[in-house]
mmCIF file of C-alpha atoms (C1' of nucleotides) and ligand atoms in Angstrom:
data_model
loop_
_atom_site.group_PDB
_atom_site.id
_atom_site.type_symbol
_atom_site.label_atom_id
_atom_site.label_comp_id
_atom_site.label_asym_id
_atom_site.label_seq_id
_atom_site.Cartn_x
_atom_site.Cartn_y
_atom_site.Cartn_z
ATOM 1 C CA MET A 64 -46.787 40.726 4.088
ATOM 2 C CA LYS A 65 -46.566 42.345 7.472
ATOM 3 C CA MET A 66 -49.266 44.748 8.528
ATOM 4 C CA SER A 67 -47.640 47.981 9.667
ATOM 5 C CA THR A 68 -47.762 49.002 13.311
ATOM 6 C CA ARG A 69 -49.718 52.036 12.172
ATOM 7 C CA ALA A 70 -52.588 49.846 11.099
ATOM 8 C CA ARG A 71 -52.333 47.424 13.993
ATOM 9 C CA TYR A 72 -52.067 50.083 16.648
ATOM 10 C CA GLY A 73 -54.842 51.975 14.917
ATOM 11 C CA VAL A 74 -57.170 49.016 15.285
ATOM 12 C CA ARG A 75 -56.328 48.778 18.966
ATOM 13 C CA LEU A 76 -56.942 52.487 19.373
ATOM 14 C CA MET A 77 -60.308 52.175 17.693
ATOM 15 C CA PHE A 78 -61.144 49.137 19.770
ATOM 16 C CA GLU A 79 -60.658 51.233 22.915
ATOM 17 C CA LEU A 80 -62.963 53.895 21.539
ATOM 18 C CA GLY A 81 -65.451 51.190 20.678
ATOM 19 C CA LEU A 82 -65.356 49.924 24.229
ATOM 20 C CA ARG A 83 -66.108 53.414 25.467
ATOM 21 C CA TYR A 84 -68.802 54.098 22.866
ATOM 22 C CA GLY A 85 -71.802 55.962 24.243
ATOM 23 C CA GLY A 86 -69.805 57.492 27.058
ATOM 24 C CA LYS A 87 -67.607 60.512 27.378
ATOM 25 C CA PRO A 88 -64.678 61.279 25.120
ATOM 26 C CA MET A 89 -61.601 59.238 25.901
ATOM 27 C CA PHE A 90 -58.150 60.635 26.572
ATOM 28 C CA LEU A 91 -55.344 59.488 24.348
ATOM 29 C CA LYS A 92 -53.420 59.015 27.553
ATOM 30 C CA ASP A 93 -55.862 56.376 28.734
ATOM 31 C CA ILE A 94 -55.860 54.601 25.414
ATOM 32 C CA ALA A 95 -52.078 54.578 25.480
ATOM 33 C CA ARG A 96 -52.054 53.173 28.995
ATOM 34 C CA ASN A 97 -54.625 50.472 28.309
ATOM 35 C CA GLU A 98 -52.931 49.364 25.134
ATOM 36 C CA GLU A 99 -49.381 49.932 26.327
ATOM 37 C CA LEU A 100 -48.566 52.174 23.403
ATOM 38 C CA SER A 101 -46.846 55.533 23.047
ATOM 39 C CA GLU A 102 -49.298 58.382 23.429
ATOM 40 C CA LYS A 103 -47.314 60.510 21.004
ATOM 41 C CA TYR A 104 -47.353 57.866 18.343
ATOM 42 C CA LEU A 105 -51.074 57.318 18.800
ATOM 43 C CA SER A 106 -51.630 61.024 18.344
ATOM 44 C CA GLN A 107 -50.231 60.652 14.846
ATOM 45 C CA LEU A 108 -52.550 57.783 14.072
ATOM 46 C CA VAL A 109 -55.704 59.353 15.355
ATOM 47 C CA MET A 110 -55.366 62.382 13.105
ATOM 48 C CA PRO A 111 -55.992 60.628 9.785
ATOM 49 C CA LEU A 112 -58.785 58.677 11.450
ATOM 50 C CA LYS A 113 -60.372 61.953 12.393
ATOM 51 C CA ALA A 114 -59.771 63.438 8.955
ATOM 52 C CA SER A 115 -61.535 60.441 7.432
ATOM 53 C CA GLY A 116 -64.566 60.934 9.612
ATOM 54 C CA LEU A 117 -64.258 57.794 11.722
ATOM 55 C CA VAL A 118 -63.437 59.679 14.883
ATOM 56 C CA ASN A 119 -64.475 62.962 16.470
ATOM 57 C CA SER A 120 -62.449 64.958 18.937
ATOM 58 C CA VAL A 121 -63.045 67.459 21.693
ATOM 59 C CA ARG A 122 -60.219 69.862 22.409
ATOM 60 C CA GLY A 123 -59.092 71.280 25.712
ATOM 61 C CA ALA A 124 -59.290 69.972 29.234
ATOM 62 C CA GLN A 125 -61.739 67.080 29.655
ATOM 63 C CA GLY A 126 -61.645 66.668 25.925
ATOM 64 C CA GLY A 127 -60.671 63.495 24.113
ATOM 65 C CA TYR A 128 -61.694 61.280 21.229
ATOM 66 C CA LEU A 129 -64.818 59.340 20.433
ATOM 67 C CA LEU A 130 -66.202 57.282 17.588
ATOM 68 C CA ALA A 131 -68.116 59.226 14.983
ATOM 69 C CA ARG A 132 -70.311 56.218 14.190
ATOM 70 C CA PRO A 133 -71.560 53.211 16.150
ATOM 71 C CA PRO A 134 -68.950 50.439 16.357
ATOM 72 C CA GLU A 135 -71.046 48.067 14.296
ATOM 73 C CA GLN A 136 -70.727 50.482 11.401
ATOM 74 C CA ILE A 137 -66.948 50.572 11.449
ATOM 75 C CA THR A 138 -64.997 47.681 9.968
ATOM 76 C CA VAL A 139 -61.352 46.812 10.386
ATOM 77 C CA LYS A 140 -61.012 47.421 6.677
ATOM 78 C CA ASP A 141 -62.050 51.053 7.168
ATOM 79 C CA ILE A 142 -59.303 51.539 9.710
ATOM 80 C CA VAL A 143 -56.576 49.688 7.872
ATOM 81 C CA GLU A 144 -57.255 51.468 4.613
ATOM 82 C CA ILE A 145 -56.830 54.833 6.266
ATOM 83 C CA LEU A 146 -53.616 54.004 8.076
ATOM 84 C CA GLU A 147 -52.018 51.648 5.603
ATOM 85 C CA GLY A 148 -53.009 53.192 2.326
ATOM 86 C CA ASP A 149 -54.750 50.696 0.077
ATOM 87 C CA LEU A 150 -54.854 46.941 0.435
ATOM 88 C CA ALA A 151 -53.345 45.994 -2.918
ATOM 89 C CA PRO A 152 -50.405 43.605 -2.455
ATOM 90 C CA SER A 153 -48.902 44.952 -5.673
ATOM 91 C CA ASP A 154 -49.253 48.325 -7.313
ATOM 92 C CA CYS A 155 -49.645 46.556 -10.647
ATOM 93 C CA SER A 156 -53.111 45.498 -9.719
ATOM 94 C CA LYS A 157 -54.626 48.809 -8.901
ATOM 95 C CA ASP A 158 -53.920 50.792 -12.011
ATOM 96 C CA ASN A 159 -52.986 49.623 -15.495
ATOM 97 C CA SER A 160 -50.882 52.676 -16.125
ATOM 98 C CA LEU A 161 -48.579 51.730 -13.263
ATOM 99 C CA CYS A 162 -47.164 48.684 -14.967
ATOM 100 C CA ALA A 163 -46.373 48.346 -18.658
ATOM 101 C CA ARG A 164 -46.805 44.587 -18.431
ATOM 102 C CA SER A 165 -50.248 44.659 -16.928
ATOM 103 C CA SER A 166 -52.046 43.867 -20.168
ATOM 104 C CA TYR A 167 -50.317 40.533 -20.627
ATOM 105 C CA CYS A 168 -48.925 39.683 -17.187
ATOM 106 C CA ILE A 169 -50.425 36.506 -15.807
ATOM 107 C CA THR A 170 -49.268 36.802 -12.228
ATOM 108 C CA ARG A 171 -51.211 40.015 -11.889
ATOM 109 C CA GLY A 172 -54.355 37.967 -11.393
ATOM 110 C CA VAL A 173 -52.804 36.392 -8.318
ATOM 111 C CA TRP A 174 -52.459 39.723 -6.553
ATOM 112 C CA GLU A 175 -55.912 40.787 -7.570
ATOM 113 C CA LYS A 176 -57.406 37.668 -6.061
ATOM 114 C CA LEU A 177 -55.379 38.161 -2.933
ATOM 115 C CA GLU A 178 -56.493 41.732 -2.561
ATOM 116 C CA LYS A 179 -60.119 40.717 -2.823
ATOM 117 C CA SER A 180 -59.653 38.063 -0.217
ATOM 118 C CA ILE A 181 -57.920 40.437 2.204
ATOM 119 C CA SER A 182 -60.532 43.066 1.621
ATOM 120 C CA LYS A 183 -63.373 40.668 2.227
ATOM 121 C CA THR A 184 -61.891 39.337 5.431
ATOM 122 C CA LEU A 185 -61.175 42.731 6.954
ATOM 123 C CA LYS A 186 -64.550 44.018 5.922
ATOM 124 C CA SER A 187 -66.249 41.160 7.701
ATOM 125 C CA ILE A 188 -64.963 42.250 11.116
ATOM 126 C CA THR A 189 -66.534 45.270 12.791
ATOM 127 C CA LEU A 190 -65.382 47.100 15.880
ATOM 128 C CA ASN A 191 -68.463 45.807 17.591
ATOM 129 C CA ASP A 192 -67.341 42.242 16.973
ATOM 130 C CA LEU A 193 -64.167 43.002 18.886
ATOM 131 C CA VAL A 194 -65.957 44.803 21.675
ATOM 132 C CA SER A 195 -68.526 42.017 22.089
ATOM 133 C CA LYS A 196 -65.844 39.382 22.148
ATOM 134 C CA PHE A 197 -63.956 41.306 24.781
ATOM 135 C CA LYS A 198 -67.000 41.708 26.995
ATOM 136 C CA LYS A 199 -68.035 38.116 26.495
ATOM 137 C CA GLU A 200 -64.661 36.872 27.594
ATOM 138 C CA LYS A 201 -64.936 39.179 30.620
ATOM 139 C CA ILE A 202 -61.318 40.009 30.255
ATOM 140 C CA ASN A 203 -59.848 41.721 33.263
ATOM 141 C CA ARG A 204 -57.001 43.994 32.520
ATOM 142 C CA GLY A 205 -57.065 46.008 35.715
ATOM 143 C CA GLY A 206 -57.548 49.751 35.976
ATOM 144 C CA LYS A 207 -60.888 51.413 36.247
ATOM 145 C CA MET B 133 -49.637 45.198 3.062
ATOM 146 C CA LYS B 134 -47.455 45.186 0.014
ATOM 147 C CA MET B 135 -46.036 41.933 -1.202
ATOM 148 C CA SER B 136 -42.269 42.317 -1.601
ATOM 149 C CA THR B 137 -40.685 42.254 -5.032
ATOM 150 C CA ARG B 138 -38.841 39.147 -3.913
ATOM 151 C CA ALA B 139 -42.089 37.247 -3.674
ATOM 152 C CA ARG B 140 -43.648 38.784 -6.752
ATOM 153 C CA TYR B 141 -40.606 38.321 -8.953
ATOM 154 C CA GLY B 142 -40.225 34.842 -7.554
ATOM 155 C CA VAL B 143 -43.696 33.904 -8.713
ATOM 156 C CA ARG B 144 -42.891 35.221 -12.177
ATOM 157 C CA LEU B 145 -39.668 33.284 -12.224
ATOM 158 C CA MET B 146 -41.489 30.119 -11.261
ATOM 159 C CA PHE B 147 -44.158 30.787 -13.829
ATOM 160 C CA GLU B 148 -41.480 30.814 -16.532
ATOM 161 C CA LEU B 149 -40.134 27.499 -15.283
ATOM 162 C CA GLY B 150 -43.665 26.172 -15.246
ATOM 163 C CA LEU B 151 -44.120 27.200 -18.848
ATOM 164 C CA ARG B 152 -40.993 25.301 -19.754
ATOM 165 C CA TYR B 153 -41.823 22.260 -17.648
ATOM 166 C CA GLY B 154 -40.962 18.973 -19.298
ATOM 167 C CA GLY B 155 -38.293 20.535 -21.474
ATOM 168 C CA LYS B 156 -34.670 21.419 -20.989
ATOM 169 C CA PRO B 157 -33.354 23.532 -18.115
ATOM 170 C CA MET B 158 -33.930 27.230 -18.593
ATOM 171 C CA PHE B 159 -31.293 29.925 -18.404
ATOM 172 C CA LEU B 160 -31.745 32.642 -15.867
ATOM 173 C CA LYS B 161 -30.863 34.987 -18.692
ATOM 174 C CA ASP B 162 -33.928 33.932 -20.636
ATOM 175 C CA ILE B 163 -36.196 34.208 -17.619
ATOM 176 C CA ALA B 164 -34.832 37.677 -16.988
ATOM 177 C CA ARG B 165 -35.430 38.689 -20.590
ATOM 178 C CA ASN B 166 -38.963 37.299 -20.743
ATOM 179 C CA GLU B 167 -39.970 38.873 -17.484
ATOM 180 C CA GLU B 168 -37.934 42.038 -17.907
ATOM 181 C CA LEU B 169 -36.154 41.566 -14.611
ATOM 182 C CA SER B 170 -32.532 41.792 -13.510
ATOM 183 C CA GLU B 171 -30.737 38.486 -13.979
ATOM 184 C CA LYS B 172 -28.543 39.195 -10.978
ATOM 185 C CA TYR B 173 -31.487 39.848 -8.743
ATOM 186 C CA LEU B 174 -33.242 36.717 -9.951
ATOM 187 C CA SER B 175 -30.147 34.719 -9.127
ATOM 188 C CA GLN B 176 -30.651 35.711 -5.506
ATOM 189 C CA LEU B 177 -34.259 34.589 -5.563
ATOM 190 C CA VAL B 178 -33.712 31.268 -7.212
ATOM 191 C CA MET B 179 -31.246 30.116 -4.560
ATOM 192 C CA PRO B 180 -33.700 29.812 -1.678
ATOM 193 C CA LEU B 181 -36.183 28.218 -4.071
ATOM 194 C CA LYS B 182 -33.586 25.611 -4.864
ATOM 195 C CA ALA B 183 -32.656 25.151 -1.218
ATOM 196 C CA SER B 184 -36.315 24.509 -0.443
ATOM 197 C CA GLY B 185 -36.548 21.835 -3.075
ATOM 198 C CA LEU B 186 -38.902 23.589 -5.465
ATOM 199 C CA VAL B 187 -36.287 23.995 -8.156
ATOM 200 C CA ASN B 188 -33.364 21.983 -9.465
ATOM 201 C CA SER B 189 -30.349 23.362 -11.229
ATOM 202 C CA VAL B 190 -27.743 22.199 -13.699
ATOM 203 C CA ARG B 191 -24.404 23.938 -13.567
ATOM 204 C CA GLY B 192 -22.086 24.846 -16.354
ATOM 205 C CA ALA B 193 -22.686 25.611 -20.003
ATOM 206 C CA GLN B 194 -26.117 24.507 -21.263
ATOM 207 C CA GLY B 195 -27.168 24.302 -17.641
ATOM 208 C CA GLY B 196 -30.051 26.198 -16.116
ATOM 209 C CA TYR B 197 -32.973 25.775 -13.785
ATOM 210 C CA LEU B 198 -36.035 23.566 -13.852
ATOM 211 C CA LEU B 199 -38.966 22.738 -11.606
ATOM 212 C CA ALA B 200 -38.379 19.904 -9.175
ATOM 213 C CA ARG B 201 -42.077 18.975 -9.215
ATOM 214 C CA PRO B 202 -44.889 19.240 -11.737
ATOM 215 C CA PRO B 203 -46.437 22.716 -11.805
ATOM 216 C CA GLU B 204 -49.756 21.465 -10.499
ATOM 217 C CA GLN B 205 -47.985 20.457 -7.300
ATOM 218 C CA ILE B 206 -46.522 23.887 -6.622
ATOM 219 C CA THR B 207 -48.730 26.600 -5.189
ATOM 220 C CA VAL B 208 -48.144 30.315 -5.024
ATOM 221 C CA LYS B 209 -48.160 29.931 -1.267
ATOM 222 C CA ASP B 210 -45.131 27.634 -1.470
ATOM 223 C CA ILE B 211 -43.217 30.274 -3.371
ATOM 224 C CA VAL B 212 -44.272 33.253 -1.309
ATOM 225 C CA GLU B 213 -43.510 31.533 1.965
ATOM 226 C CA ILE B 214 -39.975 30.821 0.876
ATOM 227 C CA LEU B 215 -39.215 34.303 -0.392
ATOM 228 C CA GLU B 216 -41.268 36.357 2.018
ATOM 229 C CA GLY B 217 -40.835 34.413 5.204
ATOM 230 C CA ASP B 218 -44.166 33.548 6.753
ATOM 231 C CA LEU B 219 -47.576 34.928 5.906
ATOM 232 C CA ALA B 220 -48.523 36.274 9.342
ATOM 233 C CA PRO B 221 -49.544 39.948 9.120
ATOM 234 C CA SER B 222 -48.378 40.375 12.710
ATOM 235 C CA ASP B 223 -45.749 38.541 14.672
ATOM 236 C CA CYS B 224 -48.133 38.432 17.619
ATOM 237 C CA SER B 225 -50.172 35.807 15.921
ATOM 238 C CA LYS B 226 -47.521 33.258 15.238
ATOM 239 C CA ASP B 227 -46.046 32.731 18.645
ATOM 240 C CA ASN B 228 -47.443 33.582 22.065
ATOM 241 C CA SER B 229 -44.007 34.238 23.482
ATOM 242 C CA LEU B 230 -43.496 37.063 21.009
ATOM 243 C CA CYS B 231 -46.091 39.321 22.567
ATOM 244 C CA ALA B 232 -46.813 39.700 26.255
ATOM 245 C CA ARG B 233 -50.359 40.798 25.482
ATOM 246 C CA SER B 234 -51.265 37.819 23.386
ATOM 247 C CA SER B 235 -53.237 36.055 26.097
ATOM 248 C CA TYR B 236 -55.749 38.866 26.464
ATOM 249 C CA CYS B 237 -55.384 40.904 23.267
ATOM 250 C CA ILE B 238 -58.560 40.950 21.253
ATOM 251 C CA THR B 239 -57.198 42.354 18.008
ATOM 252 C CA ARG B 240 -54.922 39.381 17.729
ATOM 253 C CA GLY B 241 -57.819 37.366 16.371
ATOM 254 C CA VAL B 242 -58.109 39.786 13.484
ATOM 255 C CA TRP B 243 -54.623 39.035 12.237
ATOM 256 C CA GLU B 244 -55.081 35.345 12.716
ATOM 257 C CA LYS B 245 -58.191 35.380 10.577
ATOM 258 C CA LEU B 246 -56.406 37.440 7.980
ATOM 259 C CA GLU B 247 -53.479 35.081 7.854
ATOM 260 C CA LYS B 248 -55.767 32.123 7.296
ATOM 261 C CA SER B 249 -57.526 33.911 4.513
ATOM 262 C CA ILE B 250 -54.289 34.882 2.788
ATOM 263 C CA SER B 251 -52.920 31.412 3.199
ATOM 264 C CA LYS B 252 -56.045 29.814 1.766
ATOM 265 C CA THR B 253 -56.102 32.089 -1.240
ATOM 266 C CA LEU B 254 -52.459 31.625 -2.155
ATOM 267 C CA LYS B 255 -52.694 27.916 -1.628
ATOM 268 C CA SER B 256 -55.568 27.685 -4.052
ATOM 269 C CA ILE B 257 -53.474 28.866 -6.994
ATOM 270 C CA THR B 258 -50.965 26.484 -8.533
ATOM 271 C CA LEU B 259 -48.294 27.218 -11.087
ATOM 272 C CA ASN B 260 -50.245 25.118 -13.485
ATOM 273 C CA ASP B 261 -53.231 27.438 -13.133
ATOM 274 C CA LEU B 262 -51.027 30.292 -14.301
ATOM 275 C CA VAL B 263 -49.505 28.304 -17.137
ATOM 276 C CA SER B 264 -52.889 27.103 -18.375
ATOM 277 C CA LYS B 265 -54.323 30.575 -18.269
ATOM 278 C CA PHE B 266 -51.382 31.885 -20.230
ATOM 279 C CA LYS B 267 -51.695 29.230 -22.901
ATOM 280 C CA LYS B 268 -55.456 29.591 -23.083
ATOM 281 C CA GLU B 269 -55.170 33.289 -23.685
ATOM 282 C CA LYS B 270 -52.593 32.507 -26.391
ATOM 283 C CA ILE B 271 -50.606 35.469 -25.252
ATOM 284 C CA ASN B 272 -47.926 36.518 -27.683
ATOM 285 C CA ARG B 273 -44.979 38.182 -26.128
ATOM 286 C CA GLY B 274 -42.529 37.776 -28.982
ATOM 287 C CA GLY B 275 -39.259 35.872 -28.902
ATOM 288 C CA LYS B 276 -38.922 32.209 -29.584
ATOM 289 C "C1'" DA C 197 -54.632 82.289 35.419
ATOM 290 C "C1'" DG C 198 -53.571 77.717 35.335
ATOM 291 C "C1'" DT C 199 -53.965 73.242 33.633
ATOM 292 C "C1'" DA C 200 -55.183 69.475 30.675
ATOM 293 C "C1'" DT C 201 -55.847 68.192 26.546
ATOM 294 C "C1'" DT C 202 -55.857 68.002 21.264
ATOM 295 C "C1'" DA C 203 -53.336 69.675 16.902
ATOM 296 C "C1'" DC C 204 -49.583 70.103 14.215
ATOM 297 C "C1'" DT C 205 -44.820 69.910 12.498
ATOM 298 C "C1'" DA C 206 -40.258 68.528 12.464
ATOM 299 C "C1'" DT C 207 -36.770 65.423 13.193
ATOM 300 C "C1'" DC C 208 -34.376 61.083 13.765
ATOM 301 C "C1'" DA C 209 -32.720 56.262 14.206
ATOM 302 C "C1'" DT C 210 -33.282 51.832 12.601
ATOM 303 C "C1'" DT C 211 -34.507 48.477 9.566
ATOM 304 C "C1'" DA C 212 -36.040 46.554 5.301
ATOM 305 C "C1'" DT C 213 -35.954 46.619 0.512
ATOM 306 C "C1'" DA C 214 -34.186 46.415 -3.884
ATOM 307 C "C1'" DG C 215 -30.600 46.092 -6.411
ATOM 308 C "C1'" DT C 216 -25.510 45.998 -8.116
ATOM 309 C "C1'" DA C 217 -21.052 43.949 -8.443
ATOM 310 C "C1'" DG C 218 -17.597 40.747 -8.479
ATOM 311 C "C1'" DT C 219 -15.547 36.281 -8.031
ATOM 312 C "C1'" DA C 220 -15.448 31.223 -7.773
ATOM 313 C "C1'" DA C 221 -17.003 26.789 -9.263
ATOM 314 C "C1'" DT C 222 -18.617 23.805 -12.768
ATOM 315 C "C1'" DA C 223 -19.320 21.594 -17.019
ATOM 316 C "C1'" DA C 224 -20.199 21.527 -21.967
ATOM 317 C "C1'" DT C 225 -17.918 22.177 -26.266
ATOM 318 C "C1'" DA C 226 -14.721 23.558 -29.688
ATOM 319 C "C1'" DT D 256 -6.872 21.435 -23.169
ATOM 320 C "C1'" DA D 257 -8.632 26.127 -23.610
ATOM 321 C "C1'" DT D 258 -12.677 28.642 -23.952
ATOM 322 C "C1'" DT D 259 -16.996 29.829 -22.852
ATOM 323 C "C1'" DA D 260 -21.417 29.720 -20.670
ATOM 324 C "C1'" DT D 261 -23.575 29.083 -16.933
ATOM 325 C "C1'" DT D 262 -24.764 28.486 -11.809
ATOM 326 C "C1'" DA D 263 -23.154 29.594 -6.875
ATOM 327 C "C1'" DC D 264 -21.914 32.494 -3.489
ATOM 328 C "C1'" DT D 265 -20.692 36.701 -0.942
ATOM 329 C "C1'" DA D 266 -20.349 41.375 -0.176
ATOM 330 C "C1'" DC D 267 -21.756 45.865 -0.647
ATOM 331 C "C1'" DT D 268 -24.758 50.015 -1.236
ATOM 332 C "C1'" DA D 269 -28.334 53.344 -1.988
ATOM 333 C "C1'" DT D 270 -32.938 54.436 -1.053
ATOM 334 C "C1'" DA D 271 -37.148 54.274 1.142
ATOM 335 C "C1'" DA D 272 -40.231 52.962 4.721
ATOM 336 C "C1'" DT D 273 -41.093 52.401 9.376
ATOM 337 C "C1'" DG D 274 -41.578 53.475 13.955
ATOM 338 C "C1'" DA D 275 -40.961 56.498 16.811
ATOM 339 C "C1'" DT D 276 -39.631 60.954 19.736
ATOM 340 C "C1'" DA D 277 -39.821 65.856 20.694
ATOM 341 C "C1'" DG D 278 -41.488 70.260 20.979
ATOM 342 C "C1'" DT D 279 -44.723 73.927 20.329
ATOM 343 C "C1'" DA D 280 -49.288 75.972 19.422
ATOM 344 C "C1'" DA D 281 -54.159 76.064 20.021
ATOM 345 C "C1'" DT D 282 -58.125 75.277 22.748
ATOM 346 C "C1'" DA D 283 -61.200 74.971 26.463
ATOM 347 C "C1'" DC D 284 -62.417 73.579 31.079
ATOM 348 C "C1'" DT D 285 -61.902 74.797 36.142
HETATM 349 S S1 FES E 424 -48.784 43.457 -13.953
HETATM 350 FE FE1 FES E 424 -47.035 44.488 -13.299
HETATM 351 S S2 FES E 424 -45.577 42.872 -13.326
HETATM 352 FE FE2 FES E 424 -47.398 41.815 -13.714
HETATM 353 S S1 FES E 425 -51.291 40.000 20.619
HETATM 354 FE FE1 FES E 425 -49.593 41.295 20.435
HETATM 355 S S2 FES E 425 -50.549 43.257 20.525
HETATM 356 FE FE2 FES E 425 -52.235 41.939 20.456
#
DNA sequence: AGTATTACTATCATTATAGTAGTAATAATA
DNA sequence: TATTATTACTACTATAATGATAGTAATACT
């Protein structure tokens, strides 16, 4: 049950954009430096986020990325679903046609419950929660 | 966030043993037939379950496997933890030494919350819950 | 024109997953 | 005692997913 790096890095990327919200677009380079991640890899993650309408971009020099909505309107679930696919722990539970046993399989209910619980938890955390927590803790990570 | 087949098949295996609880040991062959799974693959899953004390075995002809505890004392979490490793969605959250950023990383809290929620959900379901539901629904799947 | 940035595509190495296969050990039973 | 049915254990393999790197094209500011 590991969350992929795609999803985890994606949340960190979005957190950085949340921190910057209201200001100028942010360079991928700066996000990569702050989060100690590969800029090239991040560039792959930010594309689906843009395609899904969570992020806007500005091309060319002095361009960058910025949130398309206020951070309180973006949940971790939004991000994870885009980068991870869906949240179902088993394909059986999302579509009856995917598993011949689904009509009489008892364990299926387990994965459905689990999915709901995961979904609820991730939905309950917004980017703004992360940003506020960060500011509250006055975390100093150097840099400008 | 897919659950591995190891964990999912393991739950089904344990469900079969739960259904049989109180009776004679059950052949892996019969579990495999009922659940439409490979007997050889199941034999790999049942070993760690035995090593962890959830299952007992009887060797030789007329042998088989049986639950080591009553089904109401075995949770899905017990099974998944054995076959899947731990439930942490990110290694960061289980041990500070695993991630240099852990002392100041905000997103870490997300995965910790998620782990707790997953853990709570899986812990809330016992084998007996599955067995009772099965019997209540009087599901007919043929065979003896 | 030059430079900084996003956008896009291709490729690759590593690991994890899922499963197969075969043999040895054990014990009931004929 | 020989046979057979079963668990126990180990090794192997094919495929897919993951996590990344690299390079080029497009865009727009200075
Ligand atoms: S629904 Fe697919 S195996 Fe249970
Ligand atoms: S704690 Fe490891 S990246 Fe956040």
